[in-house]
Amino acid sequence: MRVWKWIGLAGILAGVATGAAVARDERERRHYEPSEVRDRLHARHDEAVARQATEGDASD
């Protein structure tokens, strides 16, 4: 029975740690202006398209 208590405690601690990480990421995300988010998304899209194009060329 003691093992189950430790497993339950570990599960609770994992949930708390996950919640803290999500809250931290949310705070960081909210510091961006909408134009900054848009620019970053466009840059990531351009990188993905370029990467896909180079992978497509390599498979030919």
mmCIF file of N, CA and C in Angstrom:
data_model
loop_
_atom_site.group_PDB
_atom_site.id
_atom_site.type_symbol
_atom_site.label_atom_id
_atom_site.label_comp_id
_atom_site.label_asym_id
_atom_site.label_seq_id
_atom_site.Cartn_x
_atom_site.Cartn_y
_atom_site.Cartn_z
ATOM 1 N N MET A 1 0.826 -1.193 0.000
ATOM 2 C CA MET A 1 0.000 0.000 0.000
ATOM 3 C C MET A 1 0.869 1.254 0.000
ATOM 4 N N ARG A 2 2.032 1.193 0.593
ATOM 5 C CA ARG A 2 2.916 2.351 0.680
ATOM 6 C C ARG A 2 3.420 2.778 -0.700
ATOM 7 N N VAL A 3 3.619 1.812 -1.593
ATOM 8 C CA VAL A 3 4.103 2.107 -2.941
ATOM 9 C C VAL A 3 3.087 2.974 -3.680
ATOM 10 N N TRP A 4 1.814 2.685 -3.517
ATOM 11 C CA TRP A 4 0.780 3.443 -4.204
ATOM 12 C C TRP A 4 0.756 4.893 -3.740
ATOM 13 N N LYS A 5 1.068 5.128 -2.470
ATOM 14 C CA LYS A 5 1.133 6.503 -1.970
ATOM 15 C C LYS A 5 2.256 7.262 -2.671
ATOM 16 N N TRP A 6 3.404 6.620 -2.847
ATOM 17 C CA TRP A 6 4.531 7.266 -3.531
ATOM 18 C C TRP A 6 4.221 7.511 -5.000
ATOM 19 N N ILE A 7 3.545 6.563 -5.612
ATOM 20 C CA ILE A 7 3.169 6.741 -7.022
ATOM 21 C C ILE A 7 2.181 7.898 -7.160
ATOM 22 N N GLY A 8 1.232 7.979 -6.259
ATOM 23 C CA GLY A 8 0.278 9.077 -6.285
ATOM 24 C C GLY A 8 0.952 10.421 -6.064
ATOM 25 N N LEU A 9 1.883 10.476 -5.125
ATOM 26 C CA LEU A 9 2.619 11.701 -4.858
ATOM 27 C C LEU A 9 3.448 12.115 -6.072
ATOM 28 N N ALA A 10 4.070 11.146 -6.722
ATOM 29 C CA ALA A 10 4.850 11.443 -7.927
ATOM 30 C C ALA A 10 3.949 11.982 -9.036
ATOM 31 N N GLY A 11 2.762 11.440 -9.160
ATOM 32 C CA GLY A 11 1.819 11.924 -10.167
ATOM 33 C C GLY A 11 1.378 13.352 -9.896
ATOM 34 N N ILE A 12 1.135 13.656 -8.631
ATOM 35 C CA ILE A 12 0.749 15.024 -8.270
ATOM 36 C C ILE A 12 1.881 15.996 -8.566
ATOM 37 N N LEU A 13 3.097 15.627 -8.189
ATOM 38 C CA LEU A 13 4.244 16.496 -8.442
ATOM 39 C C LEU A 13 4.478 16.705 -9.938
ATOM 40 N N ALA A 14 4.262 15.679 -10.730
ATOM 41 C CA ALA A 14 4.410 15.814 -12.180
ATOM 42 C C ALA A 14 3.361 16.777 -12.732
ATOM 43 N N GLY A 15 2.149 16.697 -12.219
ATOM 44 C CA GLY A 15 1.104 17.616 -12.656
ATOM 45 C C GLY A 15 1.415 19.055 -12.301
ATOM 46 N N VAL A 16 1.952 19.270 -11.111
ATOM 47 C CA VAL A 16 2.324 20.622 -10.681
ATOM 48 C C VAL A 16 3.454 21.160 -11.546
ATOM 49 N N ALA A 17 4.437 20.335 -11.814
ATOM 50 C CA ALA A 17 5.568 20.776 -12.642
ATOM 51 C C ALA A 17 5.109 21.112 -14.061
ATOM 52 N N THR A 18 4.218 20.314 -14.611
ATOM 53 C CA THR A 18 3.695 20.583 -15.948
ATOM 54 C C THR A 18 2.909 21.888 -15.964
ATOM 55 N N GLY A 19 2.096 22.107 -14.946
ATOM 56 C CA GLY A 19 1.328 23.344 -14.861
ATOM 57 C C GLY A 19 2.228 24.562 -14.769
ATOM 58 N N ALA A 20 3.316 24.452 -14.003
ATOM 59 C CA ALA A 20 4.246 25.568 -13.881
ATOM 60 C C ALA A 20 4.924 25.866 -15.218
ATOM 61 N N ALA A 21 5.293 24.817 -15.947
ATOM 62 C CA ALA A 21 5.940 25.017 -17.246
ATOM 63 C C ALA A 21 4.975 25.662 -18.239
ATOM 64 N N VAL A 22 3.734 25.239 -18.228
ATOM 65 C CA VAL A 22 2.739 25.821 -19.135
ATOM 66 C C VAL A 22 2.503 27.280 -18.786
ATOM 67 N N ALA A 23 2.418 27.596 -17.506
ATOM 68 C CA ALA A 23 2.202 28.982 -17.093
ATOM 69 C C ALA A 23 3.376 29.869 -17.503
ATOM 70 N N ARG A 24 4.594 29.359 -17.371
ATOM 71 C CA ARG A 24 5.775 30.126 -17.757
ATOM 72 C C ARG A 24 5.765 30.391 -19.259
ATOM 73 N N ASP A 25 5.466 29.372 -20.050
ATOM 74 C CA ASP A 25 5.412 29.542 -21.502
ATOM 75 C C ASP A 25 4.320 30.534 -21.894
ATOM 76 N N GLU A 26 3.197 30.498 -21.213
ATOM 77 C CA GLU A 26 2.108 31.420 -21.510
ATOM 78 C C GLU A 26 2.521 32.856 -21.216
ATOM 79 N N ARG A 27 3.220 33.085 -20.121
ATOM 80 C CA ARG A 27 3.693 34.432 -19.806
ATOM 81 C C ARG A 27 4.656 34.927 -20.866
ATOM 82 N N GLU A 28 5.564 34.076 -21.317
ATOM 83 C CA GLU A 28 6.505 34.471 -22.370
ATOM 84 C C GLU A 28 5.769 34.789 -23.669
ATOM 85 N N ARG A 29 4.772 33.987 -23.988
ATOM 86 C CA ARG A 29 4.027 34.174 -25.238
ATOM 87 C C ARG A 29 3.270 35.498 -25.230
ATOM 88 N N ARG A 30 2.737 35.883 -24.115
ATOM 89 C CA ARG A 30 1.932 37.097 -24.042
ATOM 90 C C ARG A 30 2.759 38.368 -24.131
ATOM 91 N N HIS A 31 4.075 38.264 -24.009
ATOM 92 C CA HIS A 31 4.920 39.445 -24.113
ATOM 93 C C HIS A 31 5.138 39.887 -25.556
ATOM 94 N N TYR A 32 4.747 39.073 -26.513
ATOM 95 C CA TYR A 32 4.946 39.418 -27.914
ATOM 96 C C TYR A 32 3.802 40.288 -28.422
ATOM 97 N N GLU A 33 4.151 41.229 -29.251
ATOM 98 C CA GLU A 33 3.148 42.026 -29.944
ATOM 99 C C GLU A 33 2.594 41.192 -31.097
ATOM 100 N N PRO A 34 1.374 41.444 -31.526
ATOM 101 C CA PRO A 34 0.806 40.663 -32.633
ATOM 102 C C PRO A 34 1.672 40.690 -33.895
ATOM 103 N N SER A 35 2.289 41.820 -34.181
ATOM 104 C CA SER A 35 3.136 41.894 -35.377
ATOM 105 C C SER A 35 4.372 41.015 -35.222
ATOM 106 N N GLU A 36 4.898 40.910 -33.992
ATOM 107 C CA GLU A 36 6.050 40.045 -33.760
ATOM 108 C C GLU A 36 5.681 38.581 -33.951
ATOM 109 N N VAL A 37 4.513 38.196 -33.449
ATOM 110 C CA VAL A 37 4.055 36.816 -33.621
ATOM 111 C C VAL A 37 3.887 36.505 -35.099
ATOM 112 N N ARG A 38 3.281 37.429 -35.831
ATOM 113 C CA ARG A 38 3.061 37.237 -37.270
ATOM 114 C C ARG A 38 4.394 37.083 -38.000
ATOM 115 N N ASP A 39 5.352 37.954 -37.680
ATOM 116 C CA ASP A 39 6.660 37.883 -38.328
ATOM 117 C C ASP A 39 7.364 36.567 -38.025
ATOM 118 N N ARG A 40 7.275 36.118 -36.783
ATOM 119 C CA ARG A 40 7.914 34.858 -36.410
ATOM 120 C C ARG A 40 7.265 33.676 -37.121
ATOM 121 N N LEU A 41 5.937 33.700 -37.218
ATOM 122 C CA LEU A 41 5.248 32.612 -37.925
ATOM 123 C C LEU A 41 5.607 32.593 -39.404
ATOM 124 N N HIS A 42 5.699 33.758 -40.018
ATOM 125 C CA HIS A 42 6.100 33.820 -41.425
ATOM 126 C C HIS A 42 7.524 33.299 -41.600
ATOM 127 N N ALA A 43 8.421 33.651 -40.688
ATOM 128 C CA ALA A 43 9.803 33.174 -40.781
ATOM 129 C C ALA A 43 9.857 31.657 -40.635
ATOM 130 N N ARG A 44 9.099 31.107 -39.672
ATOM 131 C CA ARG A 44 9.083 29.646 -39.497
ATOM 132 C C ARG A 44 8.510 28.957 -40.723
ATOM 133 N N HIS A 45 7.482 29.549 -41.324
ATOM 134 C CA HIS A 45 6.896 28.962 -42.528
ATOM 135 C C HIS A 45 7.903 28.969 -43.672
ATOM 136 N N ASP A 46 8.586 30.095 -43.844
ATOM 137 C CA ASP A 46 9.585 30.189 -44.913
ATOM 138 C C ASP A 46 10.693 29.160 -44.714
ATOM 139 N N GLU A 47 11.129 28.968 -43.466
ATOM 140 C CA GLU A 47 12.161 27.960 -43.185
ATOM 141 C C GLU A 47 11.660 26.562 -43.506
ATOM 142 N N ALA A 48 10.411 26.277 -43.159
ATOM 143 C CA ALA A 48 9.852 24.952 -43.424
ATOM 144 C C ALA A 48 9.735 24.697 -44.922
ATOM 145 N N VAL A 49 9.310 25.702 -45.662
ATOM 146 C CA VAL A 49 9.194 25.551 -47.119
ATOM 147 C C VAL A 49 10.569 25.340 -47.734
ATOM 148 N N ALA A 50 11.567 26.097 -47.283
ATOM 149 C CA ALA A 50 12.923 25.944 -47.809
ATOM 150 C C ALA A 50 13.475 24.560 -47.480
ATOM 151 N N ARG A 51 13.225 24.100 -46.244
ATOM 152 C CA ARG A 51 13.708 22.779 -45.837
ATOM 153 C C ARG A 51 13.041 21.691 -46.665
ATOM 154 N N GLN A 52 11.747 21.832 -46.909
ATOM 155 C CA GLN A 52 11.027 20.848 -47.712
ATOM 156 C C GLN A 52 11.547 20.840 -49.149
ATOM 157 N N ALA A 53 11.859 22.007 -49.679
ATOM 158 C CA ALA A 53 12.374 22.085 -51.034
ATOM 159 C C ALA A 53 13.741 21.407 -51.145
ATOM 160 N N THR A 54 14.598 21.604 -50.150
ATOM 161 C CA THR A 54 15.930 20.979 -50.204
ATOM 162 C C THR A 54 15.828 19.480 -49.988
ATOM 163 N N GLU A 55 14.892 19.030 -49.168
ATOM 164 C CA GLU A 55 14.698 17.589 -48.981
ATOM 165 C C GLU A 55 14.123 16.962 -50.241
ATOM 166 N N GLY A 56 13.277 17.685 -50.930
ATOM 167 C CA GLY A 56 12.709 17.178 -52.182
ATOM 168 C C GLY A 56 13.760 17.057 -53.253
ATOM 169 N N ASP A 57 14.704 18.014 -53.300
ATOM 170 C CA ASP A 57 15.794 17.961 -54.263
ATOM 171 C C ASP A 57 16.740 16.802 -53.966
ATOM 172 N N ALA A 58 16.957 16.523 -52.709
ATOM 173 C CA ALA A 58 17.887 15.462 -52.313
ATOM 174 C C ALA A 58 17.336 14.077 -52.635
ATOM 175 N N SER A 59 16.011 13.931 -52.669
ATOM 176 C CA SER A 59 15.436 12.619 -52.921
ATOM 177 C C SER A 59 15.348 12.300 -54.403
ATOM 178 N N ASP A 60 15.618 13.281 -55.259
ATOM 179 C CA ASP A 60 15.535 13.041 -56.711
ATOM 180 C C ASP A 60 16.661 12.219 -57.234
#
